């Protein structure tokens, strides 16, 4: 983690990389703002340039999108190449869905669909690995909207697993993180995704729109709490409160 952090009132902005004109940083942006970070929002797909260094940023979040990390468009290739900047500078980096898959490509791993065409579109179980449990407490169910998964890159630590696509969360080098699932959706974002993505509900293993919305009522609160704590770990190097409490309980009186 970087050691040259500014005082609380002088936090550097977080670079936010989005992939559609109307996309937003959602709950990730809201929580980062609550923690005192400004957001530097850029959309390479619309021609925005990414910085040659993250020296003036607290880190970066690369979000999802409808494209594939295997696409041949110049902006996809350029963005994957650009991920070498936070990796080389050891700045906090979080990739979500497409962002995680781009990170995997940068690290030499493969991104591909299951042979049977199965998707994860809706709410599915999540299981932390031993390394994941040592890091923090994880939600039991998480939200997905993707048709491809990724290999675990060489040197990365698997933090959480799933059934349809096994690799769900990983850490690389102590400062780069990839998530296959979405914790950033606000209520409005989920309603928009359910409306505009309804044509994908016929795909293998996809859930219907009502299941997306019903699942939110059941599973969203713990997912939001997890995200808030996870962002503290990624961008501020904090220790999970639940992990700290568990460690304290094992100390001799």
PDB file of C-alpha atoms in Angstrom:
ATOM      1  CA  UNK A   1       0.000   0.000   0.000  1.00  0.00           C
ATOM      2  CA  UNK A   2       1.245   3.556  -0.629  1.00  0.00           C
ATOM      3  CA  UNK A   3       2.798   5.239   2.393  1.00  0.00           C
ATOM      4  CA  UNK A   4       2.622   8.828   1.129  1.00  0.00           C
ATOM      5  CA  UNK A   5      -1.005   9.447   2.089  1.00  0.00           C
ATOM      6  CA  UNK A   6      -2.183  13.009   2.565  1.00  0.00           C
ATOM      7  CA  UNK A   7      -3.986  14.203   5.692  1.00  0.00           C
ATOM      8  CA  UNK A   8      -7.662  13.336   5.874  1.00  0.00           C
ATOM      9  CA  UNK A   9      -8.751  16.779   4.630  1.00  0.00           C
ATOM     10  CA  UNK A  10      -6.429  16.592   1.610  1.00  0.00           C
ATOM     11  CA  UNK A  11      -7.289  13.196   0.176  1.00  0.00           C
ATOM     12  CA  UNK A  12      -6.387  12.691  -3.458  1.00  0.00           C
ATOM     13  CA  UNK A  13      -9.287  11.899  -5.802  1.00  0.00           C
ATOM     14  CA  UNK A  14     -10.107   8.366  -6.875  1.00  0.00           C
ATOM     15  CA  UNK A  15     -10.000   7.731 -10.619  1.00  0.00           C
ATOM     16  CA  UNK A  16     -13.332   6.294 -11.795  1.00  0.00           C
ATOM     17  CA  UNK A  17     -13.283   4.498 -15.159  1.00  0.00           C
ATOM     18  CA  UNK A  18     -16.731   3.971 -16.724  1.00  0.00           C
ATOM     19  CA  UNK A  19     -17.701   2.304 -19.998  1.00  0.00           C
ATOM     20  CA  UNK A  20     -20.989   3.877 -21.087  1.00  0.00           C
ATOM     21  CA  UNK A  21     -22.229   7.441 -21.495  1.00  0.00           C
ATOM     22  CA  UNK A  22     -24.894   7.094 -18.806  1.00  0.00           C
ATOM     23  CA  UNK A  23     -23.016   4.815 -16.429  1.00  0.00           C
ATOM     24  CA  UNK A  24     -22.319   6.026 -12.906  1.00  0.00           C
ATOM     25  CA  UNK A  25     -20.086   5.015 -10.022  1.00  0.00           C
ATOM     26  CA  UNK A  26     -23.220   4.123  -8.081  1.00  0.00           C
ATOM     27  CA  UNK A  27     -22.818   3.094  -4.489  1.00  0.00           C
ATOM     28  CA  UNK A  28     -19.036   2.860  -4.810  1.00  0.00           C
ATOM     29  CA  UNK A  29     -18.966   6.552  -5.671  1.00  0.00           C
ATOM     30  CA  UNK A  30     -21.386   7.421  -2.880  1.00  0.00           C
ATOM     31  CA  UNK A  31     -19.368   5.567  -0.247  1.00  0.00           C
ATOM     32  CA  UNK A  32     -16.042   6.965  -1.461  1.00  0.00           C
ATOM     33  CA  UNK A  33     -17.504  10.476  -1.296  1.00  0.00           C
ATOM     34  CA  UNK A  34     -18.684   9.806   2.260  1.00  0.00           C
ATOM     35  CA  UNK A  35     -15.115   8.795   3.110  1.00  0.00           C
ATOM     36  CA  UNK A  36     -13.846  12.142   1.845  1.00  0.00           C
ATOM     37  CA  UNK A  37     -12.668  11.229  -1.660  1.00  0.00           C
ATOM     38  CA  UNK A  38     -13.402  13.274  -4.751  1.00  0.00           C
ATOM     39  CA  UNK A  39     -14.170  11.357  -7.950  1.00  0.00           C
ATOM     40  CA  UNK A  40     -12.248  11.886 -11.193  1.00  0.00           C
ATOM     41  CA  UNK A  41     -14.653  10.285 -13.684  1.00  0.00           C
ATOM     42  CA  UNK A  42     -13.364   9.281 -17.122  1.00  0.00           C
ATOM     43  CA  UNK A  43     -14.916   7.335 -19.988  1.00  0.00           C
ATOM     44  CA  UNK A  44     -12.235   6.045 -22.388  1.00  0.00           C
ATOM     45  CA  UNK A  45     -14.927   4.677 -24.706  1.00  0.00           C
ATOM     46  CA  UNK A  46     -15.960   8.312 -25.327  1.00  0.00           C
ATOM     47  CA  UNK A  47     -12.393   9.496 -25.871  1.00  0.00           C
ATOM     48  CA  UNK A  48     -11.362  10.472 -22.330  1.00  0.00           C
ATOM     49  CA  UNK A  49      -7.649  10.002 -21.668  1.00  0.00           C
ATOM     50  CA  UNK A  50      -6.385   8.010 -18.708  1.00  0.00           C
ATOM     51  CA  UNK A  51      -3.498   9.509 -16.701  1.00  0.00           C
ATOM     52  CA  UNK A  52       0.050   8.378 -17.336  1.00  0.00           C
ATOM     53  CA  UNK A  53       0.575   8.131 -13.575  1.00  0.00           C
ATOM     54  CA  UNK A  54      -1.637   7.787 -10.501  1.00  0.00           C
ATOM     55  CA  UNK A  55       0.691   9.906  -8.370  1.00  0.00           C
ATOM     56  CA  UNK A  56      -2.086  12.488  -8.001  1.00  0.00           C
ATOM     57  CA  UNK A  57      -4.796   9.905  -7.279  1.00  0.00           C
ATOM     58  CA  UNK A  58      -5.650   7.801  -4.250  1.00  0.00           C
ATOM     59  CA  UNK A  59      -6.266   4.851  -6.564  1.00  0.00           C
ATOM     60  CA  UNK A  60      -8.616   3.723  -9.308  1.00  0.00           C
ATOM     61  CA  UNK A  61     -11.869   1.818  -9.787  1.00  0.00           C
ATOM     62  CA  UNK A  62     -12.565   0.251 -13.196  1.00  0.00           C
ATOM     63  CA  UNK A  63     -16.228  -0.626 -13.580  1.00  0.00           C
ATOM     64  CA  UNK A  64     -18.224  -3.038 -15.716  1.00  0.00           C
ATOM     65  CA  UNK A  65     -19.820  -2.640 -19.121  1.00  0.00           C
ATOM     66  CA  UNK A  66     -21.553  -4.541 -21.932  1.00  0.00           C
ATOM     67  CA  UNK A  67     -18.337  -5.157 -23.871  1.00  0.00           C
ATOM     68  CA  UNK A  68     -15.902  -8.054 -23.364  1.00  0.00           C
ATOM     69  CA  UNK A  69     -12.307  -7.871 -22.222  1.00  0.00           C
ATOM     70  CA  UNK A  70     -11.625  -9.971 -25.347  1.00  0.00           C
ATOM     71  CA  UNK A  71     -13.029  -7.362 -27.727  1.00  0.00           C
ATOM     72  CA  UNK A  72     -10.668  -5.956 -30.336  1.00  0.00           C
ATOM     73  CA  UNK A  73     -11.705  -2.285 -30.095  1.00  0.00           C
ATOM     74  CA  UNK A  74      -8.730   0.021 -29.548  1.00  0.00           C
ATOM     75  CA  UNK A  75     -10.092   1.477 -26.304  1.00  0.00           C
ATOM     76  CA  UNK A  76     -10.415  -2.006 -24.761  1.00  0.00           C
ATOM     77  CA  UNK A  77      -6.842  -2.918 -25.636  1.00  0.00           C
ATOM     78  CA  UNK A  78      -5.559   0.488 -24.511  1.00  0.00           C
ATOM     79  CA  UNK A  79      -7.379   0.265 -21.200  1.00  0.00           C
ATOM     80  CA  UNK A  80      -6.000  -3.195 -20.504  1.00  0.00           C
ATOM     81  CA  UNK A  81      -2.516  -1.897 -21.295  1.00  0.00           C
ATOM     82  CA  UNK A  82      -3.090   1.142 -19.045  1.00  0.00           C
ATOM     83  CA  UNK A  83      -3.705  -1.099 -16.027  1.00  0.00           C
ATOM     84  CA  UNK A  84       0.037  -1.538 -15.907  1.00  0.00           C
ATOM     85  CA  UNK A  85       0.188   1.990 -14.430  1.00  0.00           C
ATOM     86  CA  UNK A  86      -1.499   1.245 -11.064  1.00  0.00           C
ATOM     87  CA  UNK A  87       0.135  -2.176 -10.974  1.00  0.00           C
ATOM     88  CA  UNK A  88       3.612  -0.757 -11.533  1.00  0.00           C
ATOM     89  CA  UNK A  89       3.066   2.140  -9.129  1.00  0.00           C
ATOM     90  CA  UNK A  90       1.413  -0.107  -6.537  1.00  0.00           C
ATOM     91  CA  UNK A  91      -1.595   2.183  -6.238  1.00  0.00           C
ATOM     92  CA  UNK A  92      -4.936   0.818  -4.993  1.00  0.00           C
ATOM     93  CA  UNK A  93      -6.857  -0.656  -7.922  1.00  0.00           C
ATOM     94  CA  UNK A  94     -10.326  -2.205  -7.892  1.00  0.00           C
ATOM     95  CA  UNK A  95     -11.783  -3.904 -10.967  1.00  0.00           C
ATOM     96  CA  UNK A  96     -15.484  -4.769 -11.000  1.00  0.00           C
ATOM     97  CA  UNK A  97     -16.845  -7.370 -13.471  1.00  0.00           C
ATOM     98  CA  UNK A  98     -15.428  -6.130 -16.824  1.00  0.00           C
ATOM     99  CA  UNK A  99     -12.828  -4.190 -14.840  1.00  0.00           C
ATOM    100  CA  UNK A 100     -11.748  -7.375 -13.076  1.00  0.00           C
ATOM    101  CA  UNK A 101     -11.636  -9.247 -16.376  1.00  0.00           C
ATOM    102  CA  UNK A 102      -9.463  -6.517 -17.911  1.00  0.00           C
ATOM    103  CA  UNK A 103      -7.139  -6.816 -14.924  1.00  0.00           C
ATOM    104  CA  UNK A 104      -6.954 -10.567 -15.476  1.00  0.00           C
ATOM    105  CA  UNK A 105      -6.021  -9.990 -19.123  1.00  0.00           C
ATOM    106  CA  UNK A 106      -3.308  -7.530 -18.076  1.00  0.00           C
ATOM    107  CA  UNK A 107      -1.953 -10.156 -15.660  1.00  0.00           C
ATOM    108  CA  UNK A 108      -1.821 -12.826 -18.371  1.00  0.00           C
ATOM    109  CA  UNK A 109      -4.980 -14.766 -17.483  1.00  0.00           C
ATOM    110  CA  UNK A 110      -7.865 -15.834 -19.723  1.00  0.00           C
ATOM    111  CA  UNK A 111     -11.406 -14.451 -19.857  1.00  0.00           C
ATOM    112  CA  UNK A 112     -14.014 -16.738 -21.388  1.00  0.00           C
ATOM    113  CA  UNK A 113     -17.566 -18.079 -21.112  1.00  0.00           C
ATOM    114  CA  UNK A 114     -18.411 -21.508 -19.790  1.00  0.00           C
ATOM    115  CA  UNK A 115     -18.646 -24.176 -22.470  1.00  0.00           C
ATOM    116  CA  UNK A 116     -22.360 -24.654 -21.760  1.00  0.00           C
ATOM    117  CA  UNK A 117     -23.090 -20.931 -22.162  1.00  0.00           C
ATOM    118  CA  UNK A 118     -24.230 -20.579 -18.559  1.00  0.00           C
ATOM    119  CA  UNK A 119     -24.441 -17.075 -17.131  1.00  0.00           C
ATOM    120  CA  UNK A 120     -24.669 -15.423 -13.751  1.00  0.00           C
ATOM    121  CA  UNK A 121     -27.466 -12.864 -14.059  1.00  0.00           C
ATOM    122  CA  UNK A 122     -29.192 -12.301 -10.736  1.00  0.00           C
ATOM    123  CA  UNK A 123     -28.336 -13.298  -7.153  1.00  0.00           C
ATOM    124  CA  UNK A 124     -26.014 -16.251  -6.496  1.00  0.00           C
ATOM    125  CA  UNK A 125     -24.196 -17.718  -3.467  1.00  0.00           C
ATOM    126  CA  UNK A 126     -20.692 -16.572  -2.550  1.00  0.00           C
ATOM    127  CA  UNK A 127     -18.187 -18.576  -0.492  1.00  0.00           C
ATOM    128  CA  UNK A 128     -15.051 -16.955   0.908  1.00  0.00           C
ATOM    129  CA  UNK A 129     -11.838 -18.941   0.780  1.00  0.00           C
ATOM    130  CA  UNK A 130      -9.659 -19.273   3.859  1.00  0.00           C
ATOM    131  CA  UNK A 131      -7.678 -16.199   2.772  1.00  0.00           C
ATOM    132  CA  UNK A 132     -10.926 -14.364   2.201  1.00  0.00           C
ATOM    133  CA  UNK A 133     -12.217 -15.237   5.685  1.00  0.00           C
ATOM    134  CA  UNK A 134      -8.995 -13.981   7.222  1.00  0.00           C
ATOM    135  CA  UNK A 135      -9.499 -10.681   5.403  1.00  0.00           C
ATOM    136  CA  UNK A 136     -13.098  -9.887   6.314  1.00  0.00           C
ATOM    137  CA  UNK A 137     -16.669 -11.155   6.677  1.00  0.00           C
ATOM    138  CA  UNK A 138     -18.335 -11.731   3.276  1.00  0.00           C
ATOM    139  CA  UNK A 139     -21.998 -11.610   2.202  1.00  0.00           C
ATOM    140  CA  UNK A 140     -23.787 -14.902   1.571  1.00  0.00           C
ATOM    141  CA  UNK A 141     -25.393 -13.783  -1.705  1.00  0.00           C
ATOM    142  CA  UNK A 142     -24.145 -11.323  -4.328  1.00  0.00           C
ATOM    143  CA  UNK A 143     -25.511  -9.786  -7.518  1.00  0.00           C
ATOM    144  CA  UNK A 144     -24.225 -10.657 -10.988  1.00  0.00           C
ATOM    145  CA  UNK A 145     -24.786  -9.611 -14.584  1.00  0.00           C
ATOM    146  CA  UNK A 146     -22.231 -11.329 -16.804  1.00  0.00           C
ATOM    147  CA  UNK A 147     -21.719 -14.063 -19.394  1.00  0.00           C
ATOM    148  CA  UNK A 148     -17.958 -14.615 -18.994  1.00  0.00           C
ATOM    149  CA  UNK A 149     -15.624 -15.531 -16.168  1.00  0.00           C
ATOM    150  CA  UNK A 150     -11.885 -15.500 -15.680  1.00  0.00           C
ATOM    151  CA  UNK A 151      -8.937 -17.639 -14.712  1.00  0.00           C
ATOM    152  CA  UNK A 152      -7.107 -16.822 -11.506  1.00  0.00           C
ATOM    153  CA  UNK A 153      -3.971 -14.970 -12.646  1.00  0.00           C
ATOM    154  CA  UNK A 154      -0.588 -16.372 -11.658  1.00  0.00           C
ATOM    155  CA  UNK A 155       0.427 -14.920  -8.314  1.00  0.00           C
ATOM    156  CA  UNK A 156      -3.093 -13.823  -7.341  1.00  0.00           C
ATOM    157  CA  UNK A 157      -4.871 -14.917  -4.158  1.00  0.00           C
ATOM    158  CA  UNK A 158      -8.421 -16.245  -4.530  1.00  0.00           C
ATOM    159  CA  UNK A 159     -10.648 -14.651  -1.883  1.00  0.00           C
ATOM    160  CA  UNK A 160     -14.139 -15.888  -2.785  1.00  0.00           C
ATOM    161  CA  UNK A 161     -15.712 -18.596  -4.936  1.00  0.00           C
ATOM    162  CA  UNK A 162     -19.014 -19.276  -6.695  1.00  0.00           C
ATOM    163  CA  UNK A 163     -20.773 -22.245  -8.272  1.00  0.00           C
ATOM    164  CA  UNK A 164     -21.198 -21.338 -11.944  1.00  0.00           C
ATOM    165  CA  UNK A 165     -18.027 -19.258 -12.274  1.00  0.00           C
ATOM    166  CA  UNK A 166     -15.606 -20.373  -9.540  1.00  0.00           C
ATOM    167  CA  UNK A 167     -13.358 -17.290  -9.367  1.00  0.00           C
ATOM    168  CA  UNK A 168     -15.338 -14.460  -7.787  1.00  0.00           C
ATOM    169  CA  UNK A 169     -12.826 -12.247  -5.952  1.00  0.00           C
ATOM    170  CA  UNK A 170      -9.062 -12.037  -5.891  1.00  0.00           C
ATOM    171  CA  UNK A 171      -6.186  -9.893  -4.687  1.00  0.00           C
ATOM    172  CA  UNK A 172      -2.919  -9.353  -6.499  1.00  0.00           C
ATOM    173  CA  UNK A 173       0.207  -7.901  -4.961  1.00  0.00           C
ATOM    174  CA  UNK A 174      -1.598  -6.545  -1.909  1.00  0.00           C
ATOM    175  CA  UNK A 175      -2.993  -3.516  -3.759  1.00  0.00           C
ATOM    176  CA  UNK A 176      -4.979  -4.755  -6.810  1.00  0.00           C
ATOM    177  CA  UNK A 177      -8.392  -6.359  -6.385  1.00  0.00           C
ATOM    178  CA  UNK A 178     -10.870  -7.982  -8.768  1.00  0.00           C
ATOM    179  CA  UNK A 179     -14.561  -8.706  -8.189  1.00  0.00           C
ATOM    180  CA  UNK A 180     -16.750 -10.691 -10.577  1.00  0.00           C
ATOM    181  CA  UNK A 181     -19.945  -9.524  -8.849  1.00  0.00           C
ATOM    182  CA  UNK A 182     -21.651  -6.144  -8.455  1.00  0.00           C
ATOM    183  CA  UNK A 183     -22.002  -4.488  -5.057  1.00  0.00           C
ATOM    184  CA  UNK A 184     -22.241  -0.964  -6.487  1.00  0.00           C
ATOM    185  CA  UNK A 185     -25.841  -0.960  -7.723  1.00  0.00           C
ATOM    186  CA  UNK A 186     -28.247   1.536  -6.229  1.00  0.00           C
ATOM    187  CA  UNK A 187     -31.964   0.754  -6.341  1.00  0.00           C
ATOM    188  CA  UNK A 188     -32.376   2.961  -9.420  1.00  0.00           C
ATOM    189  CA  UNK A 189     -29.456   1.264 -11.172  1.00  0.00           C
ATOM    190  CA  UNK A 190     -30.899  -2.195 -10.584  1.00  0.00           C
ATOM    191  CA  UNK A 191     -34.295  -1.168 -11.931  1.00  0.00           C
ATOM    192  CA  UNK A 192     -32.574   0.236 -15.033  1.00  0.00           C
ATOM    193  CA  UNK A 193     -30.524  -2.919 -15.538  1.00  0.00           C
ATOM    194  CA  UNK A 194     -33.608  -5.120 -15.161  1.00  0.00           C
ATOM    195  CA  UNK A 195     -35.478  -3.093 -17.782  1.00  0.00           C
ATOM    196  CA  UNK A 196     -32.693  -2.668 -20.327  1.00  0.00           C
ATOM    197  CA  UNK A 197     -31.193  -6.117 -19.763  1.00  0.00           C
ATOM    198  CA  UNK A 198     -34.442  -8.095 -19.855  1.00  0.00           C
ATOM    199  CA  UNK A 199     -33.533  -9.676 -23.197  1.00  0.00           C
ATOM    200  CA  UNK A 200     -30.735 -11.555 -21.412  1.00  0.00           C
ATOM    201  CA  UNK A 201     -33.037 -13.288 -18.946  1.00  0.00           C
ATOM    202  CA  UNK A 202     -33.569 -16.113 -21.452  1.00  0.00           C
ATOM    203  CA  UNK A 203     -29.888 -17.069 -21.275  1.00  0.00           C
ATOM    204  CA  UNK A 204     -28.910 -20.288 -19.449  1.00  0.00           C
ATOM    205  CA  UNK A 205     -28.952 -19.940 -15.638  1.00  0.00           C
ATOM    206  CA  UNK A 206     -30.217 -16.328 -15.768  1.00  0.00           C
ATOM    207  CA  UNK A 207     -32.873 -15.268 -13.261  1.00  0.00           C
ATOM    208  CA  UNK A 208     -36.016 -13.350 -14.155  1.00  0.00           C
ATOM    209  CA  UNK A 209     -36.418  -9.672 -13.349  1.00  0.00           C
ATOM    210  CA  UNK A 210     -38.678 -10.184 -10.357  1.00  0.00           C
ATOM    211  CA  UNK A 211     -36.019 -12.408  -8.786  1.00  0.00           C
ATOM    212  CA  UNK A 212     -33.477  -9.611  -9.147  1.00  0.00           C
ATOM    213  CA  UNK A 213     -35.736  -7.161  -7.312  1.00  0.00           C
ATOM    214  CA  UNK A 214     -36.944  -9.646  -4.681  1.00  0.00           C
ATOM    215  CA  UNK A 215     -33.346 -10.665  -4.032  1.00  0.00           C
ATOM    216  CA  UNK A 216     -32.419  -7.055  -3.428  1.00  0.00           C
ATOM    217  CA  UNK A 217     -34.880  -6.819  -0.563  1.00  0.00           C
ATOM    218  CA  UNK A 218     -33.358  -9.939   1.011  1.00  0.00           C
ATOM    219  CA  UNK A 219     -29.650  -9.598   0.313  1.00  0.00           C
ATOM    220  CA  UNK A 220     -28.770  -5.972  -0.397  1.00  0.00           C
ATOM    221  CA  UNK A 221     -28.246  -4.695   3.168  1.00  0.00           C
ATOM    222  CA  UNK A 222     -25.390  -7.098   4.003  1.00  0.00           C
ATOM    223  CA  UNK A 223     -23.888  -6.508   0.536  1.00  0.00           C
ATOM    224  CA  UNK A 224     -23.834  -2.738   1.129  1.00  0.00           C
ATOM    225  CA  UNK A 225     -22.263  -3.190   4.576  1.00  0.00           C
ATOM    226  CA  UNK A 226     -19.622  -5.459   3.054  1.00  0.00           C
ATOM    227  CA  UNK A 227     -18.813  -2.936   0.305  1.00  0.00           C
ATOM    228  CA  UNK A 228     -18.366  -0.106   2.809  1.00  0.00           C
ATOM    229  CA  UNK A 229     -15.828  -2.123   4.771  1.00  0.00           C
ATOM    230  CA  UNK A 230     -14.162  -3.485   1.641  1.00  0.00           C
ATOM    231  CA  UNK A 231     -13.492   0.011   0.313  1.00  0.00           C
ATOM    232  CA  UNK A 232     -11.800   0.875   3.618  1.00  0.00           C
ATOM    233  CA  UNK A 233      -9.512  -2.121   3.145  1.00  0.00           C
ATOM    234  CA  UNK A 234      -8.713  -1.293  -0.503  1.00  0.00           C
ATOM    235  CA  UNK A 235      -8.199   2.465  -0.271  1.00  0.00           C
ATOM    236  CA  UNK A 236      -7.246   3.081   3.346  1.00  0.00           C
ATOM    237  CA  UNK A 237      -5.486  -0.153   4.305  1.00  0.00           C
ATOM    238  CA  UNK A 238      -7.764  -0.650   7.292  1.00  0.00           C
ATOM    239  CA  UNK A 239      -8.318  -3.966   9.021  1.00  0.00           C
ATOM    240  CA  UNK A 240     -11.824  -5.403   8.935  1.00  0.00           C
ATOM    241  CA  UNK A 241     -13.719  -4.692  12.167  1.00  0.00           C
ATOM    242  CA  UNK A 242     -15.023  -8.254  12.282  1.00  0.00           C
ATOM    243  CA  UNK A 243     -11.523  -9.685  11.789  1.00  0.00           C
ATOM    244  CA  UNK A 244     -10.068  -7.337  14.399  1.00  0.00           C
ATOM    245  CA  UNK A 245     -12.764  -8.356  16.884  1.00  0.00           C
ATOM    246  CA  UNK A 246     -12.150 -12.053  16.218  1.00  0.00           C
ATOM    247  CA  UNK A 247      -8.418 -11.618  16.748  1.00  0.00           C
ATOM    248  CA  UNK A 248      -8.989  -9.706  19.964  1.00  0.00           C
ATOM    249  CA  UNK A 249     -11.222 -12.485  21.253  1.00  0.00           C
ATOM    250  CA  UNK A 250      -8.364 -14.984  20.893  1.00  0.00           C
ATOM    251  CA  UNK A 251      -5.883 -12.937  22.930  1.00  0.00           C
ATOM    252  CA  UNK A 252      -5.233 -14.012  26.534  1.00  0.00           C
ATOM    253  CA  UNK A 253      -7.070 -11.990  29.150  1.00  0.00           C
TER     254      UNK A 253
END
